[in-house]
Amino acid sequence: MANPRAFLTIHRQEAGYRPVEDRIDDFSEVEQTLNSSDRRRQASRCMDCGVPFCHWACPIGNKQPEWQDFLYKGQWKEAYQVLEQTCDFPEFTGRVCPALCEKSCVLKLSCDEPVTIRENEAASREGYIQPQHPRRNGKRVAVVGSGPAGLTAANQLNRKGYEVTVFEKDELPGGLLRFGIPNFKLGKNIIDRGIRLLEKEGIKFRVNTMVGKEVTARDIVKDFDAVCI
């Protein structure tokens, strides 16, 4: 770590919520964000404690100390790349995750001032999330459902070279992300940005299409090499 003693002099700083008088006029996200300088200062508080309970507590095994270090050094792209190794959509999880990593942070256990891991994760910079164009393997896969699991499966399969088509019965993709989580927690513009990226990478979305109604299961099995439900 670049500054293993920062936690001794820098206290936890949260961005907090937007003023009530602003929030009552819309349904947008209620959380504010720190500027880049303050965000890097907060990332510096990760002290590489030797036994990263944050990593152990994370359901998907995010490498917290590694990407916090990149963030502290101002290497935003590298920080995102480390995050992406274990999480397909850190811009989603940074907004909706209950932050089990913070609950188990050594600084939480010792002085009740854990590293602002979740807020740091939500600070993914859009400019560093660029579409990838993997070499195709000639196989086609249908993914039924475009919720968090469906999007993740589609992303992983696409990165491995499969041609992926996602079937969604509703009018827009996203599933629980779009229709179950309110805007004040996860803005729909963040979801739309993620969907646009997947489309640029070659994933096709067929909305208003229920398998078994608008298209038969028999046709799905016939037209694709594999089906992921």
PDB file of C-alpha atoms in Angstrom:
ATOM      1  CA  MET A   1       0.000   0.000   0.000  1.00  0.00           C
ATOM      2  CA  ALA A   2       1.204   3.498  -0.821  1.00  0.00           C
ATOM      3  CA  ASN A   3       0.218   5.004   2.532  1.00  0.00           C
ATOM      4  CA  PRO A   4      -0.347   2.309   5.180  1.00  0.00           C
ATOM      5  CA  ARG A   5      -0.547   4.900   8.001  1.00  0.00           C
ATOM      6  CA  ALA A   6      -3.162   7.219   6.494  1.00  0.00           C
ATOM      7  CA  PHE A   7      -5.906   5.810   8.724  1.00  0.00           C
ATOM      8  CA  LEU A   8      -4.107   7.341  11.735  1.00  0.00           C
ATOM      9  CA  THR A   9      -4.592  10.920  10.536  1.00  0.00           C
ATOM     10  CA  ILE A  10      -7.495  10.807   8.058  1.00  0.00           C
ATOM     11  CA  HIS A  11     -10.995  10.179   9.397  1.00  0.00           C
ATOM     12  CA  ARG A  12     -13.857   8.588   7.508  1.00  0.00           C
ATOM     13  CA  GLN A  13     -15.690  11.134   5.368  1.00  0.00           C
ATOM     14  CA  GLU A  14     -19.047  10.375   3.813  1.00  0.00           C
ATOM     15  CA  ALA A  15     -20.569  12.429   1.034  1.00  0.00           C
ATOM     16  CA  GLY A  16     -23.932  12.378   2.805  1.00  0.00           C
ATOM     17  CA  TYR A  17     -27.353  13.007   1.301  1.00  0.00           C
ATOM     18  CA  ARG A  18     -28.588  15.777  -0.942  1.00  0.00           C
ATOM     19  CA  PRO A  19     -30.443  18.545   0.908  1.00  0.00           C
ATOM     20  CA  VAL A  20     -34.076  17.723   1.613  1.00  0.00           C
ATOM     21  CA  GLU A  21     -35.277  20.829  -0.235  1.00  0.00           C
ATOM     22  CA  ASP A  22     -33.638  19.440  -3.392  1.00  0.00           C
ATOM     23  CA  ARG A  23     -34.724  15.837  -2.946  1.00  0.00           C
ATOM     24  CA  ILE A  24     -38.442  16.631  -2.635  1.00  0.00           C
ATOM     25  CA  ASP A  25     -38.477  17.947  -6.216  1.00  0.00           C
ATOM     26  CA  ASP A  26     -37.447  14.701  -7.909  1.00  0.00           C
ATOM     27  CA  PHE A  27     -36.975  10.948  -7.532  1.00  0.00           C
ATOM     28  CA  SER A  28     -33.246  10.966  -8.268  1.00  0.00           C
ATOM     29  CA  GLU A  29     -30.496   9.359  -6.184  1.00  0.00           C
ATOM     30  CA  VAL A  30     -30.352  10.848  -2.696  1.00  0.00           C
ATOM     31  CA  GLU A  31     -26.647  10.255  -2.087  1.00  0.00           C
ATOM     32  CA  GLN A  32     -24.052  12.825  -2.995  1.00  0.00           C
ATOM     33  CA  THR A  33     -20.523  12.071  -4.168  1.00  0.00           C
ATOM     34  CA  LEU A  34     -17.159  13.337  -2.998  1.00  0.00           C
ATOM     35  CA  ASN A  35     -14.801  15.062  -5.395  1.00  0.00           C
ATOM     36  CA  SER A  36     -11.904  13.063  -6.819  1.00  0.00           C
ATOM     37  CA  SER A  37      -9.360  14.457  -4.350  1.00  0.00           C
ATOM     38  CA  ASP A  38     -11.449  13.561  -1.288  1.00  0.00           C
ATOM     39  CA  ARG A  39     -12.273  10.177  -2.770  1.00  0.00           C
ATOM     40  CA  ARG A  40      -8.569   9.392  -3.150  1.00  0.00           C
ATOM     41  CA  ARG A  41      -7.941  10.503   0.444  1.00  0.00           C
ATOM     42  CA  GLN A  42     -10.629   8.115   1.637  1.00  0.00           C
ATOM     43  CA  ALA A  43      -9.136   5.264  -0.399  1.00  0.00           C
ATOM     44  CA  SER A  44      -5.789   5.910   1.255  1.00  0.00           C
ATOM     45  CA  ARG A  45      -7.282   4.850   4.619  1.00  0.00           C
ATOM     46  CA  CYS A  46      -7.204   1.211   3.510  1.00  0.00           C
ATOM     47  CA  MET A  47      -4.191   0.024   5.471  1.00  0.00           C
ATOM     48  CA  ASP A  48      -3.489  -3.393   3.920  1.00  0.00           C
ATOM     49  CA  CYS A  49      -4.215  -4.996   7.289  1.00  0.00           C
ATOM     50  CA  GLY A  50      -2.704  -8.354   6.329  1.00  0.00           C
ATOM     51  CA  VAL A  51      -5.931 -10.323   6.774  1.00  0.00           C
ATOM     52  CA  PRO A  52      -8.479  -8.517   4.581  1.00  0.00           C
ATOM     53  CA  PHE A  53     -11.779  -9.393   6.244  1.00  0.00           C
ATOM     54  CA  CYS A  54     -13.420  -7.057   3.725  1.00  0.00           C
ATOM     55  CA  HIS A  55     -12.455  -9.456   0.937  1.00  0.00           C
ATOM     56  CA  TRP A  56     -13.646 -12.450   2.947  1.00  0.00           C
ATOM     57  CA  ALA A  57     -17.022 -10.821   3.748  1.00  0.00           C
ATOM     58  CA  CYS A  58     -17.742  -9.750   0.171  1.00  0.00           C
ATOM     59  CA  PRO A  59     -20.142 -12.282  -1.442  1.00  0.00           C
ATOM     60  CA  ILE A  60     -18.342 -11.949  -4.783  1.00  0.00           C
ATOM     61  CA  GLY A  61     -14.814 -11.668  -3.385  1.00  0.00           C
ATOM     62  CA  ASN A  62     -13.911  -8.142  -4.480  1.00  0.00           C
ATOM     63  CA  LYS A  63     -10.219  -7.407  -3.980  1.00  0.00           C
ATOM     64  CA  GLN A  64     -10.730  -4.367  -1.784  1.00  0.00           C
ATOM     65  CA  PRO A  65      -7.123  -3.513  -0.784  1.00  0.00           C
ATOM     66  CA  GLU A  66      -5.844  -3.821  -4.350  1.00  0.00           C
ATOM     67  CA  TRP A  67      -8.304  -1.476  -6.014  1.00  0.00           C
ATOM     68  CA  GLN A  68      -8.352   0.956  -3.084  1.00  0.00           C
ATOM     69  CA  ASP A  69      -4.597   1.311  -3.572  1.00  0.00           C
ATOM     70  CA  PHE A  70      -5.009   2.073  -7.281  1.00  0.00           C
ATOM     71  CA  LEU A  71      -7.730   4.589  -6.417  1.00  0.00           C
ATOM     72  CA  TYR A  72      -5.471   6.327  -3.904  1.00  0.00           C
ATOM     73  CA  LYS A  73      -2.749   6.614  -6.556  1.00  0.00           C
ATOM     74  CA  GLY A  74      -5.216   8.188  -8.986  1.00  0.00           C
ATOM     75  CA  GLN A  75      -5.130   5.178 -11.290  1.00  0.00           C
ATOM     76  CA  TRP A  76      -8.888   5.061 -11.848  1.00  0.00           C
ATOM     77  CA  LYS A  77      -8.744   2.795 -14.875  1.00  0.00           C
ATOM     78  CA  GLU A  78      -6.603   0.204 -13.097  1.00  0.00           C
ATOM     79  CA  ALA A  79      -8.895   0.344 -10.056  1.00  0.00           C
ATOM     80  CA  TYR A  80     -11.896  -0.392 -12.258  1.00  0.00           C
ATOM     81  CA  GLN A  81     -10.104  -3.241 -13.999  1.00  0.00           C
ATOM     82  CA  VAL A  82      -9.389  -4.914 -10.649  1.00  0.00           C
ATOM     83  CA  LEU A  83     -13.024  -4.447  -9.628  1.00  0.00           C
ATOM     84  CA  GLU A  84     -14.227  -5.880 -12.910  1.00  0.00           C
ATOM     85  CA  GLN A  85     -12.281  -9.099 -12.314  1.00  0.00           C
ATOM     86  CA  THR A  86     -14.787 -10.125  -9.638  1.00  0.00           C
ATOM     87  CA  CYS A  87     -17.815  -7.906 -10.324  1.00  0.00           C
ATOM     88  CA  ASP A  88     -19.402  -7.397 -13.738  1.00  0.00           C
ATOM     89  CA  PHE A  89     -21.232  -4.229 -12.740  1.00  0.00           C
ATOM     90  CA  PRO A  90     -19.511  -2.372  -9.881  1.00  0.00           C
ATOM     91  CA  GLU A  91     -21.478   0.765 -10.753  1.00  0.00           C
ATOM     92  CA  PHE A  92     -24.619  -1.170  -9.718  1.00  0.00           C
ATOM     93  CA  THR A  93     -23.312  -2.932  -6.637  1.00  0.00           C
ATOM     94  CA  GLY A  94     -21.670   0.228  -5.328  1.00  0.00           C
ATOM     95  CA  ARG A  95     -25.133   1.739  -5.068  1.00  0.00           C
ATOM     96  CA  VAL A  96     -27.289  -1.128  -3.821  1.00  0.00           C
ATOM     97  CA  CYS A  97     -24.975  -3.448  -1.879  1.00  0.00           C
ATOM     98  CA  PRO A  98     -25.368  -3.420   1.938  1.00  0.00           C
ATOM     99  CA  ALA A  99     -21.562  -3.117   2.153  1.00  0.00           C
ATOM    100  CA  LEU A 100     -20.726  -6.221   4.166  1.00  0.00           C
ATOM    101  CA  CYS A 101     -17.106  -5.369   3.398  1.00  0.00           C
ATOM    102  CA  GLU A 102     -17.378  -2.198   5.465  1.00  0.00           C
ATOM    103  CA  LYS A 103     -19.043  -4.029   8.347  1.00  0.00           C
ATOM    104  CA  SER A 104     -16.038  -6.339   8.546  1.00  0.00           C
ATOM    105  CA  CYS A 105     -13.345  -3.714   7.889  1.00  0.00           C
ATOM    106  CA  VAL A 106     -10.690  -3.719  10.616  1.00  0.00           C
ATOM    107  CA  LEU A 107     -11.219   0.030  11.018  1.00  0.00           C
ATOM    108  CA  LYS A 108     -14.906  -0.662  11.682  1.00  0.00           C
ATOM    109  CA  LEU A 109     -14.048  -3.226  14.337  1.00  0.00           C
ATOM    110  CA  SER A 110     -11.357  -1.095  15.991  1.00  0.00           C
ATOM    111  CA  CYS A 111     -12.659   2.484  15.835  1.00  0.00           C
ATOM    112  CA  ASP A 112     -16.038   2.371  14.013  1.00  0.00           C
ATOM    113  CA  GLU A 113     -14.634   4.279  11.017  1.00  0.00           C
ATOM    114  CA  PRO A 114     -14.454   1.766   8.154  1.00  0.00           C
ATOM    115  CA  VAL A 115     -13.051   2.641   4.754  1.00  0.00           C
ATOM    116  CA  THR A 116     -15.765   4.095   2.471  1.00  0.00           C
ATOM    117  CA  ILE A 117     -15.548   1.041   0.218  1.00  0.00           C
ATOM    118  CA  ARG A 118     -19.099   1.135  -1.156  1.00  0.00           C
ATOM    119  CA  GLU A 119     -18.998   4.832  -2.042  1.00  0.00           C
ATOM    120  CA  ASN A 120     -15.576   4.406  -3.609  1.00  0.00           C
ATOM    121  CA  GLU A 121     -16.961   1.562  -5.714  1.00  0.00           C
ATOM    122  CA  ALA A 122     -19.869   3.671  -6.933  1.00  0.00           C
ATOM    123  CA  ALA A 123     -17.392   6.288  -8.131  1.00  0.00           C
ATOM    124  CA  SER A 124     -16.500   4.230 -11.237  1.00  0.00           C
ATOM    125  CA  ARG A 125     -15.539   6.651 -13.983  1.00  0.00           C
ATOM    126  CA  GLU A 126     -17.659   6.281 -17.126  1.00  0.00           C
ATOM    127  CA  GLY A 127     -14.777   7.139 -19.439  1.00  0.00           C
ATOM    128  CA  TYR A 128     -12.820   4.095 -18.289  1.00  0.00           C
ATOM    129  CA  ILE A 129     -15.607   1.636 -19.049  1.00  0.00           C
ATOM    130  CA  GLN A 130     -15.030   0.942 -22.726  1.00  0.00           C
ATOM    131  CA  PRO A 131     -16.660  -1.739 -24.914  1.00  0.00           C
ATOM    132  CA  GLN A 132     -14.686  -4.883 -25.645  1.00  0.00           C
ATOM    133  CA  HIS A 133     -14.935  -6.877 -28.857  1.00  0.00           C
ATOM    134  CA  PRO A 134     -13.919 -10.497 -28.257  1.00  0.00           C
ATOM    135  CA  ARG A 135     -13.195 -12.950 -31.047  1.00  0.00           C
ATOM    136  CA  ARG A 136     -16.344 -14.934 -31.851  1.00  0.00           C
ATOM    137  CA  ASN A 137     -16.384 -18.726 -31.534  1.00  0.00           C
ATOM    138  CA  GLY A 138     -19.365 -19.327 -33.820  1.00  0.00           C
ATOM    139  CA  LYS A 139     -21.744 -20.438 -31.060  1.00  0.00           C
ATOM    140  CA  ARG A 140     -25.026 -18.764 -30.153  1.00  0.00           C
ATOM    141  CA  VAL A 141     -26.560 -18.633 -26.674  1.00  0.00           C
ATOM    142  CA  ALA A 142     -29.986 -17.431 -25.565  1.00  0.00           C
ATOM    143  CA  VAL A 143     -30.321 -15.884 -22.114  1.00  0.00           C
ATOM    144  CA  VAL A 144     -33.869 -15.814 -20.765  1.00  0.00           C
ATOM    145  CA  GLY A 145     -34.364 -12.893 -18.384  1.00  0.00           C
ATOM    146  CA  SER A 146     -32.424  -9.634 -18.161  1.00  0.00           C
ATOM    147  CA  GLY A 147     -32.189  -9.170 -14.404  1.00  0.00           C
ATOM    148  CA  PRO A 148     -28.853  -8.997 -12.563  1.00  0.00           C
ATOM    149  CA  ALA A 149     -28.167 -12.714 -13.115  1.00  0.00           C
ATOM    150  CA  GLY A 150     -29.170 -12.576 -16.776  1.00  0.00           C
ATOM    151  CA  LEU A 151     -27.037  -9.528 -17.506  1.00  0.00           C
ATOM    152  CA  THR A 152     -24.051 -11.076 -15.749  1.00  0.00           C
ATOM    153  CA  ALA A 153     -24.436 -14.373 -17.625  1.00  0.00           C
ATOM    154  CA  ALA A 154     -24.812 -12.502 -20.914  1.00  0.00           C
ATOM    155  CA  ASN A 155     -21.722 -10.402 -20.214  1.00  0.00           C
ATOM    156  CA  GLN A 156     -19.573 -13.385 -19.250  1.00  0.00           C
ATOM    157  CA  LEU A 157     -20.686 -15.451 -22.252  1.00  0.00           C
ATOM    158  CA  ASN A 158     -20.175 -12.551 -24.632  1.00  0.00           C
ATOM    159  CA  ARG A 159     -16.644 -11.944 -23.334  1.00  0.00           C
ATOM    160  CA  LYS A 160     -15.894 -15.614 -24.059  1.00  0.00           C
ATOM    161  CA  GLY A 161     -16.874 -15.186 -27.696  1.00  0.00           C
ATOM    162  CA  TYR A 162     -20.456 -16.426 -27.791  1.00  0.00           C
ATOM    163  CA  GLU A 163     -23.128 -14.513 -29.712  1.00  0.00           C
ATOM    164  CA  VAL A 164     -25.672 -13.714 -27.002  1.00  0.00           C
ATOM    165  CA  THR A 165     -29.338 -12.782 -27.326  1.00  0.00           C
ATOM    166  CA  VAL A 166     -31.232 -11.802 -24.183  1.00  0.00           C
ATOM    167  CA  PHE A 167     -34.998 -12.339 -24.080  1.00  0.00           C
ATOM    168  CA  GLU A 168     -36.983 -10.063 -21.754  1.00  0.00           C
ATOM    169  CA  LYS A 169     -40.751 -10.119 -21.248  1.00  0.00           C
ATOM    170  CA  ASP A 170     -40.908  -6.496 -20.050  1.00  0.00           C
ATOM    171  CA  GLU A 171     -40.508  -3.378 -22.154  1.00  0.00           C
ATOM    172  CA  LEU A 172     -36.965  -2.634 -20.997  1.00  0.00           C
ATOM    173  CA  PRO A 173     -34.058  -4.781 -19.767  1.00  0.00           C
ATOM    174  CA  GLY A 174     -32.874  -4.734 -16.172  1.00  0.00           C
ATOM    175  CA  GLY A 175     -35.335  -6.899 -14.256  1.00  0.00           C
ATOM    176  CA  LEU A 176     -35.051  -6.258 -10.517  1.00  0.00           C
ATOM    177  CA  LEU A 177     -32.518  -3.491 -11.125  1.00  0.00           C
ATOM    178  CA  ARG A 178     -35.046  -1.481 -13.115  1.00  0.00           C
ATOM    179  CA  PHE A 179     -38.406  -2.475 -11.695  1.00  0.00           C
ATOM    180  CA  GLY A 180     -37.518  -3.474  -8.135  1.00  0.00           C
ATOM    181  CA  ILE A 181     -34.994  -0.869  -6.977  1.00  0.00           C
ATOM    182  CA  PRO A 182     -36.301   2.726  -6.792  1.00  0.00           C
ATOM    183  CA  ASN A 183     -34.576   5.600  -8.545  1.00  0.00           C
ATOM    184  CA  PHE A 184     -33.428   7.225  -5.311  1.00  0.00           C
ATOM    185  CA  LYS A 185     -31.136   4.228  -4.777  1.00  0.00           C
ATOM    186  CA  LEU A 186     -30.182   3.317  -8.348  1.00  0.00           C
ATOM    187  CA  GLY A 187     -30.811   5.843 -11.111  1.00  0.00           C
ATOM    188  CA  LYS A 188     -32.164   4.342 -14.315  1.00  0.00           C
ATOM    189  CA  ASN A 189     -29.559   6.315 -16.267  1.00  0.00           C
ATOM    190  CA  ILE A 190     -26.906   4.070 -14.684  1.00  0.00           C
ATOM    191  CA  ILE A 191     -28.775   0.955 -15.863  1.00  0.00           C
ATOM    192  CA  ASP A 192     -29.281   2.403 -19.356  1.00  0.00           C
ATOM    193  CA  ARG A 193     -25.569   3.197 -19.574  1.00  0.00           C
ATOM    194  CA  GLY A 194     -24.732  -0.416 -18.730  1.00  0.00           C
ATOM    195  CA  ILE A 195     -27.200  -1.776 -21.289  1.00  0.00           C
ATOM    196  CA  ARG A 196     -25.799   0.503 -24.007  1.00  0.00           C
ATOM    197  CA  LEU A 197     -22.315  -0.789 -23.262  1.00  0.00           C
ATOM    198  CA  LEU A 198     -23.479  -4.404 -23.559  1.00  0.00           C
ATOM    199  CA  GLU A 199     -25.157  -3.612 -26.873  1.00  0.00           C
ATOM    200  CA  LYS A 200     -21.974  -2.013 -28.179  1.00  0.00           C
ATOM    201  CA  GLU A 201     -20.152  -5.208 -27.260  1.00  0.00           C
ATOM    202  CA  GLY A 202     -22.535  -7.202 -29.435  1.00  0.00           C
ATOM    203  CA  ILE A 203     -25.244  -8.453 -27.062  1.00  0.00           C
ATOM    204  CA  LYS A 204     -28.750  -8.339 -28.546  1.00  0.00           C
ATOM    205  CA  PHE A 205     -31.818  -7.596 -26.422  1.00  0.00           C
ATOM    206  CA  ARG A 206     -35.300  -8.716 -27.443  1.00  0.00           C
ATOM    207  CA  VAL A 207     -37.742  -6.949 -25.138  1.00  0.00           C
ATOM    208  CA  ASN A 208     -41.523  -7.473 -24.915  1.00  0.00           C
ATOM    209  CA  THR A 209     -40.728 -11.088 -25.732  1.00  0.00           C
ATOM    210  CA  MET A 210     -41.871 -13.785 -23.319  1.00  0.00           C
ATOM    211  CA  VAL A 211     -40.462 -17.212 -24.014  1.00  0.00           C
ATOM    212  CA  GLY A 212     -43.456 -19.523 -24.298  1.00  0.00           C
ATOM    213  CA  LYS A 213     -45.710 -16.783 -25.670  1.00  0.00           C
ATOM    214  CA  GLU A 214     -44.139 -14.419 -28.226  1.00  0.00           C
ATOM    215  CA  VAL A 215     -41.525 -17.059 -29.011  1.00  0.00           C
ATOM    216  CA  THR A 216     -41.750 -20.762 -28.278  1.00  0.00           C
ATOM    217  CA  ALA A 217     -39.274 -22.725 -26.212  1.00  0.00           C
ATOM    218  CA  ARG A 218     -38.964 -25.137 -29.135  1.00  0.00           C
ATOM    219  CA  ASP A 219     -37.780 -22.313 -31.414  1.00  0.00           C
ATOM    220  CA  ILE A 220     -35.291 -21.126 -28.808  1.00  0.00           C
ATOM    221  CA  VAL A 221     -33.764 -24.585 -28.533  1.00  0.00           C
ATOM    222  CA  LYS A 222     -33.690 -24.935 -32.325  1.00  0.00           C
ATOM    223  CA  ASP A 223     -32.102 -21.544 -33.052  1.00  0.00           C
ATOM    224  CA  PHE A 224     -29.444 -21.496 -30.336  1.00  0.00           C
ATOM    225  CA  ASP A 225     -26.636 -23.824 -29.311  1.00  0.00           C
ATOM    226  CA  ALA A 226     -27.418 -23.350 -25.609  1.00  0.00           C
ATOM    227  CA  VAL A 227     -30.025 -21.703 -23.400  1.00  0.00           C
ATOM    228  CA  CYS A 228     -29.420 -20.016 -20.048  1.00  0.00           C
ATOM    229  CA  ILE A 229     -32.531 -19.481 -17.921  1.00  0.00           C
TER     230      ILE A 229
END
